[in-house]
Structures are given as structure tokens and as C-alpha cells.
Amino acid sequence: MDLIICLVQKDGLLVFLSNFFDIKKETLFTVSITLFVFWAGTSINLLINYFKENRLRKNYKHTINLLLSDLARVCKKQYLASISDLKTYSLLDDKTIAVRQMIYAPLQFLNKMDYSLFIKYYVRCCNKKQKVKASTRLFQVIGQANIFERDNQEKINLYLNIIKPLQETYIKHMLYLEVFSETIDKLEVSDYDFKNDLMEVFTLWNIKHTNNSFRNSFTNLVSPLIHVVNRYPQESTATNLISILKECHFAYSEMAHIDVSMKEYFKIFAYNNKRVYRDIEIILCILNNKKKKEDVLRRF
């Protein structure tokens, strides 16, 4: 009761504390002001640090969100480009690998992310367990993107190193066939039907020679010539021609096999990109508390 009366009176609290602690009012007033200033300064510093931390967290999240969105966009473009190119691309119809390759620029920045710092700024408030799981998955996705970006270039270089010698072999022996076509008239044969059949093949080739693709030359020249020489095994003059055709057949068969392998690889590469950009979109929804029509949590 005495404390309440002191509080409502003028200088009541100061007098009460002075009497209670047996301290002069002037000294108590000075101590009180000092404590108030200390408390106020500490509170202001805490508020300033809070706003700084909050601003830093928002800037960090904004930057990471942009980088992840850019990576998802690049992966989506790569997926769409690869699927489109695979419908028209064939090594047998073209002498170059025509599958477009995107530059994964955001990866060089995302690779520098610190997991503990990421968790600190993203895993807050509700759904912490789900966010930790999504964060871990995100770092796995970034690692996968690094792997297939690096492996893709290595795979292309490997294919190029194998393809180039085969192409050179095939083209070289195609030039031999062109020289051979100019000497058919002087060819000595035991069966003139053999010479006529050869001339007919080259005549048709001149008509169907609309492009220099491997498929066109093999289908309309090499393969028909192989059928002709097989029908006349007794012709000794065909020995050199058979050797040339064998080299062309071997090189073409190997290129056809590589063509299938490359298409399968680029198909896998395309769907890896699709999986990465879809995972990133879902992870961003979870980490930023955004909802989509589909159940995004179901995938984690």
C-alpha cells in the first residue's frame, strides 16, 4: 500500500527508492538516468541490428531467388531446345553436331553458397522441417546440374574424337568411288552385265545426288554398289572396288551406331534439365511459402 501511495505522489517513486535503499535522491536520480540511457541505447542497438539483419536476409533471399530462377530458366530452355533439335538432328544427315548448348552462368555463383547460411536465412517460421528437407534437396540439385553440365561437354568431346576419323575415312573412300566412276568405260570385265550394272548405279547416283549427307551417299551409291559386286563374285577387277566399299560400309555403320547413342544421351541430358528446373520451381515455392495448384509437398 505504501508503494502505491508513493508512486502516485510527486517524486513518490524516487523518495520511496531513496528511503528503501538509504541512498540520496540525487545519487539515485543519477543512477536511474544512467540505467535508462544504457537500456535505451541497448534497445536502439538491438533494433538497428534487427533491421540490418532483416534487410540482409531479404537481400540474400532476393539474390538467391533470382539466381535459382535464372538457373531454372536456363535448364528449361536447354530442355526445350534439346527436344526440338533431337527431332531433326542426325549425324548421318549432317556433318556436325547440331544440338544447341546453353551456358549455365548462375551455377558459378550458386556453387559459392554456404549451406549453414542458407539454412539460417531460409528456414524460419513455419514448416521448418519441410524447408530443411527442401534446402538439402536444392543443394543436391545444384550438384547434379554441375555434373551433367561438365559431363555433357566431356561427352561431346568424346563423340567428336570418335566421329571425326570415321567421317574422314568415309569421305576419302567416297572420293575413290568418284575416281572409279570415271574409269568404268576402261574397266576390263568377264561379264559385261557387271559393267552395265555399275554404270547404272552411278547414273542413278548422279540423279539422286541432291546433297552430300552420309545417309544419301550410302543409300543411293555405296549400298547399291555392294549389291552389284556381290552378284558378280567372279569378277577379279572388282577387288579394289570391294575394298573401298568395305571401308565405306564400316565407317557408315559405326557412325550410325554413334548417331543412335548420341540421341539417347542427349535425350537423357534434356530430361535431366527438365527435372532440375521443375525441382527448383517447387523448392522455391516451399522456401518462400508460396502455394501452387498442385501439391508441391508431395514430391519431397
C-alpha positions as a printed NumPy array, in Angstrom:
array([[   0.   ,    0.   ,    0.   ],
       [   2.845,    2.391,    0.883],
       [   4.459,    1.634,   -2.528],
       [   1.253,    2.517,   -4.419],
       [   0.865,    5.772,   -2.468],
       [   4.494,    6.677,   -3.235],
       [   4.036,    6.009,   -6.925],
       [   1.05 ,    8.36 ,   -7.29 ],
       [   2.663,   11.188,   -5.38 ],
       [   5.078,   13.685,   -6.921],
       [   8.581,   12.235,   -6.804],
       [   6.936,    9.395,   -4.904],
       [   8.955,    6.58 ,   -6.553],
       [  12.248,    8.442,   -6.19 ],
       [  11.548,    9.148,   -2.495],
       [  10.462,    5.588,   -1.893],
       [  13.568,    4.096,   -3.524],
       [  15.783,    6.617,   -1.715],
       [  14.31 ,    5.593,    1.63 ],
       [  14.253,    1.924,    0.749],
       [  17.91 ,    1.752,   -0.326],
       [  19.024,    4.513,    2.05 ],
       [  20.529,    6.492,   -0.833],
       [  20.398,   10.185,   -1.515],
       [  17.799,   11.254,   -4.075],
       [  20.437,   12.98 ,   -6.215],
       [  22.562,    9.834,   -6.37 ],
       [  19.559,    7.65 ,   -7.097],
       [  18.428,   10.044,   -9.837],
       [  21.852,    9.907,  -11.488],
       [  21.901,    6.099,  -11.338],
       [  18.37 ,    5.945,  -12.727],
       [  19.256,    8.213,  -15.665],
       [  22.382,    6.165,  -16.352],
       [  20.424,    2.913,  -16.328],
       [  17.732,    4.42 ,  -18.56 ],
       [  20.302,    5.68 ,  -21.078],
       [  22.008,    2.267,  -21.045],
       [  18.699,    0.476,  -21.55 ],
       [  17.614,    2.873,  -24.28 ],
       [  20.979,    2.57 ,  -26.072],
       [  20.913,   -1.201,  -25.84 ],
       [  17.329,   -1.313,  -27.136],
       [  18.144,    1.003,  -30.034],
       [  21.2  ,   -1.096,  -30.955],
       [  19.114,   -4.245,  -30.842],
       [  16.506,   -2.646,  -33.089],
       [  19.145,   -1.397,  -35.524],
       [  20.776,   -4.832,  -35.644],
       [  17.374,   -6.431,  -36.112],
       [  16.537,   -4.205,  -39.077],
       [  20.037,   -4.701,  -40.541],
       [  19.725,   -8.466,  -40.194],
       [  16.234,   -8.385,  -41.635],
       [  17.385,   -6.301,  -44.595],
       [  20.415,   -8.551,  -45.125],
       [  18.182,  -11.623,  -45.021],
       [  15.771,  -10.122,  -47.553],
       [  18.612,   -9.092,  -49.895],
       [  20.202,  -12.536,  -49.581],
       [  16.939,  -14.32 ,  -50.317],
       [  16.149,  -11.969,  -53.202],
       [  19.565,  -12.589,  -54.782],
       [  19.41 ,  -16.366,  -54.343],
       [  15.838,  -16.447,  -55.645],
       [  16.927,  -14.595,  -58.786],
       [  19.897,  -16.917,  -59.339],
       [  17.784,  -20.031,  -58.843],
       [  15.074,  -18.672,  -61.122],
       [  17.726,  -17.928,  -63.776],
       [  19.134,  -21.44 ,  -63.46 ],
       [  15.637,  -22.931,  -63.769],
       [  15.011,  -20.758,  -66.845],
       [  18.289,  -21.851,  -68.479],
       [  17.539,  -25.523,  -67.783],
       [  14.052,  -25.146,  -69.209],
       [  15.436,  -23.512,  -72.373],
       [  18.027,  -26.299,  -72.668],
       [  15.34 ,  -28.948,  -72.299],
       [  13.08 ,  -27.386,  -74.944],
       [  15.996,  -26.761,  -77.33 ],
       [  17.354,  -30.296,  -76.946],
       [  13.954,  -31.913,  -77.527],
       [  13.402,  -29.732,  -80.583],
       [  16.873,  -30.448,  -82.001],
       [  16.572,  -34.194,  -81.45 ],
       [  13.556,  -34.295,  -83.761],
       [  15.615,  -33.009,  -86.685],
       [  19.223,  -33.808,  -85.772],
       [  21.043,  -36.771,  -87.288],
       [  24.758,  -37.24 ,  -87.703],
       [  24.022,  -39.23 ,  -90.876],
       [  22.253,  -36.257,  -92.444],
       [  24.696,  -33.596,  -91.319],
       [  28.438,  -33.456,  -90.751],
       [  28.19 ,  -31.504,  -87.481],
       [  26.562,  -31.995,  -84.093],
       [  23.688,  -29.517,  -84.187],
       [  22.337,  -29.816,  -80.631],
       [  22.331,  -26.367,  -79.003],
       [  24.167,  -25.912,  -75.693],
       [  23.156,  -23.296,  -73.127],
       [  25.535,  -21.548,  -70.719],
       [  24.719,  -22.268,  -67.066],
       [  26.002,  -18.899,  -65.812],
       [  24.127,  -18.879,  -62.431],
       [  25.966,  -22.042,  -61.354],
       [  29.261,  -20.241,  -60.749],
       [  27.532,  -18.061,  -58.134],
       [  25.268,  -20.747,  -56.659],
       [  28.3  ,  -23.003,  -56.122],
       [  29.59 ,  -20.471,  -53.598],
       [  26.505,  -20.729,  -51.384],
       [  27.11 ,  -21.719,  -47.762],
       [  24.667,  -24.36 ,  -46.523],
       [  24.546,  -23.114,  -42.91 ],
       [  23.975,  -19.506,  -44.04 ],
       [  21.277,  -20.678,  -46.449],
       [  19.51 ,  -22.562,  -43.659],
       [  19.782,  -19.528,  -41.358],
       [  18.062,  -17.169,  -43.788],
       [  15.545,  -19.518,  -45.394],
       [  14.473,  -21.911,  -42.64 ],
       [  12.371,  -19.654,  -40.441],
       [   8.848,  -19.564,  -39.06 ],
       [   6.549,  -22.375,  -40.155],
       [   7.305,  -25.71 ,  -41.893],
       [  10.933,  -25.747,  -40.701],
       [  11.294,  -29.494,  -41.172],
       [   9.937,  -29.274,  -44.71 ],
       [  12.19 ,  -26.303,  -45.518],
       [  15.305,  -28.093,  -44.25 ],
       [  14.436,  -31.039,  -46.481],
       [  13.848,  -28.738,  -49.459],
       [  17.137,  -26.902,  -48.786],
       [  19.074,  -30.167,  -48.723],
       [  17.388,  -31.235,  -51.943],
       [  18.27 ,  -27.892,  -53.531],
       [  21.999,  -28.346,  -52.877],
       [  21.734,  -31.844,  -54.37 ],
       [  20.03 ,  -30.416,  -57.472],
       [  22.772,  -27.801,  -57.897],
       [  25.374,  -30.562,  -57.611],
       [  23.571,  -32.582,  -60.283],
       [  23.438,  -29.541,  -62.575],
       [  27.22 ,  -29.135,  -62.197],
       [  27.781,  -32.802,  -63.018],
       [  25.702,  -33.021,  -66.17 ],
       [  26.988,  -29.648,  -67.413],
       [  30.589,  -30.89 ,  -67.085],
       [  29.817,  -34.397,  -68.328],
       [  27.925,  -33.015,  -71.308],
       [  30.973,  -31.195,  -72.644],
       [  33.17 ,  -34.23 ,  -71.988],
       [  30.662,  -36.457,  -73.776],
       [  30.534,  -34.17 ,  -76.809],
       [  34.343,  -34.056,  -77.   ],
       [  34.458,  -37.851,  -76.754],
       [  31.959,  -38.261,  -79.579],
       [  33.794,  -35.721,  -81.73 ],
       [  37.091,  -37.548,  -81.263],
       [  35.458,  -40.786,  -82.421],
       [  33.33 ,  -39.334,  -85.212],
       [  35.947,  -37.221,  -86.969],
       [  38.225,  -40.133,  -88.078],
       [  35.184,  -42.099,  -89.287],
       [  33.955,  -39.128,  -91.299],
       [  37.382,  -38.627,  -92.826],
       [  37.611,  -42.328,  -93.736],
       [  34.187,  -42.324,  -95.358],
       [  34.763,  -39.115,  -97.321],
       [  38.186,  -40.28 ,  -98.509],
       [  36.778,  -43.514,  -99.921],
       [  33.84 ,  -41.677, -101.469],
       [  36.423,  -39.691, -103.424],
       [  37.923,  -43.025, -104.562],
       [  34.474,  -44.034, -105.831],
       [  34.213,  -40.816, -107.823],
       [  37.566,  -41.568, -109.464],
       [  36.422,  -45.127, -110.097],
       [  33.236,  -43.91 , -111.812],
       [  35.363,  -42.09 , -114.39 ],
       [  37.232,  -45.271, -115.334],
       [  34.33 ,  -47.714, -115.726],
       [  34.466,  -47.462, -119.523],
       [  38.056,  -48.766, -119.497],
       [  37.305,  -51.48 , -116.963],
       [  38.146,  -54.977, -118.235],
       [  35.488,  -57.452, -117.151],
       [  34.5  ,  -61.024, -117.968],
       [  30.812,  -60.236, -117.781],
       [  29.573,  -57.041, -119.413],
       [  26.419,  -57.117, -117.298],
       [  28.68 ,  -56.332, -114.35 ],
       [  29.947,  -53.187, -116.061],
       [  26.421,  -52.192, -117.15 ],
       [  25.096,  -52.613, -113.615],
       [  27.919,  -50.458, -112.253],
       [  27.232,  -47.763, -114.825],
       [  23.521,  -47.861, -113.993],
       [  24.232,  -47.337, -110.276],
       [  26.44 ,  -44.321, -110.968],
       [  23.903,  -42.906, -113.428],
       [  21.145,  -43.095, -110.814],
       [  23.54 ,  -41.627, -108.234],
       [  24.061,  -38.556, -110.424],
       [  20.302,  -38.048, -110.32 ],
       [  19.861,  -38.692, -106.578],
       [  22.996,  -36.821, -105.567],
       [  20.967,  -33.906, -104.21 ],
       [  23.132,  -33.47 , -101.079],
       [  26.395,  -34.747,  -99.613],
       [  24.966,  -36.347,  -96.492],
       [  26.322,  -39.72 ,  -95.399],
       [  22.863,  -41.276,  -95.49 ],
       [  22.207,  -40.157,  -99.073],
       [  25.533,  -41.385, -100.45 ],
       [  25.372,  -44.693,  -98.593],
       [  21.747,  -45.398,  -99.526],
       [  21.988,  -44.389, -103.18 ],
       [  25.579,  -45.283, -104.056],
       [  27.523,  -47.442, -101.608],
       [  24.73 ,  -49.894, -100.795],
       [  23.689,  -50.453, -104.466],
       [  27.369,  -50.973, -105.427],
       [  27.729,  -53.585, -102.678],
       [  24.731,  -55.465, -104.118],
       [  26.26 ,  -55.359, -107.594],
       [  29.69 ,  -56.707, -106.616],
       [  28.022,  -59.422, -104.526],
       [  26.153,  -60.6  , -107.613],
       [  29.391,  -60.954, -109.565],
       [  31.889,  -62.605, -107.201],
       [  33.885,  -63.961, -110.148],
       [  34.96 ,  -60.502, -111.318],
       [  38.607,  -60.125, -110.278],
       [  38.609,  -56.482, -111.399],
       [  36.2  ,  -55.679, -108.562],
       [  38.82 ,  -56.387, -105.893],
       [  39.791,  -52.739, -105.403],
       [  36.148,  -51.667, -105.514],
       [  35.224,  -54.211, -102.83 ],
       [  37.992,  -52.875, -100.559],
       [  36.703,  -49.313, -100.973],
       [  33.103,  -50.35 , -100.319],
       [  34.084,  -52.271,  -97.172],
       [  35.755,  -49.173,  -95.74 ],
       [  32.681,  -47.066,  -96.531],
       [  30.347,  -49.674,  -95.041],
       [  32.392,  -49.969,  -91.835],
       [  32.644,  -46.19 ,  -91.332],
       [  28.939,  -45.671,  -92.031],
       [  27.876,  -48.489,  -89.677],
       [  29.981,  -47.035,  -86.87 ],
       [  28.568,  -43.55 ,  -87.458],
       [  25.029,  -44.943,  -87.456],
       [  25.705,  -46.629,  -84.108],
       [  27.169,  -43.423,  -82.643],
       [  24.215,  -41.462,  -84.012],
       [  21.806,  -43.64 ,  -82.013],
       [  23.986,  -43.417,  -78.884],
       [  24.227,  -39.632,  -79.127],
       [  20.482,  -39.256,  -79.498],
       [  19.912,  -41.417,  -76.428],
       [  22.465,  -39.414,  -74.46 ],
       [  21.013,  -36.032,  -75.466],
       [  17.534,  -37.305,  -74.643],
       [  18.707,  -38.145,  -71.108],
       [  20.51 ,  -34.796,  -70.938],
       [  17.307,  -32.997,  -71.941],
       [  15.203,  -34.715,  -69.274],
       [  17.879,  -34.072,  -66.622],
       [  17.439,  -30.369,  -67.367],
       [  13.676,  -30.763,  -67.121],
       [  13.957,  -32.429,  -63.722],
       [  16.29 ,  -29.694,  -62.422],
       [  14.097,  -26.765,  -63.433],
       [  10.931,  -28.417,  -62.091],
       [  12.617,  -29.265,  -58.78 ],
       [  13.907,  -25.707,  -58.392],
       [  10.454,  -24.244,  -59.011],
       [   8.929,  -26.486,  -56.347],
       [  11.74 ,  -25.851,  -53.851],
       [  11.355,  -22.088,  -54.243],
       [   7.634,  -22.422,  -53.533],
       [   8.382,  -24.303,  -50.308],
       [  11.159,  -21.998,  -49.107],
       [   9.23 ,  -18.807,  -49.865],
       [   5.894,  -20.081,  -48.504],
       [   4.2  ,  -19.838,  -51.898],
       [   1.417,  -22.165,  -52.928],
       [   0.765,  -23.737,  -56.301],
       [  -2.33 ,  -25.502,  -57.544],
       [  -0.624,  -28.878,  -57.399],
       [   0.544,  -30.406,  -54.148],
       [   4.2  ,  -29.299,  -54.184],
       [   4.975,  -31.005,  -50.903],
       [   4.136,  -34.398,  -52.337],
       [   7.443,  -34.577,  -54.211],
       [   9.593,  -34.189,  -51.098]])
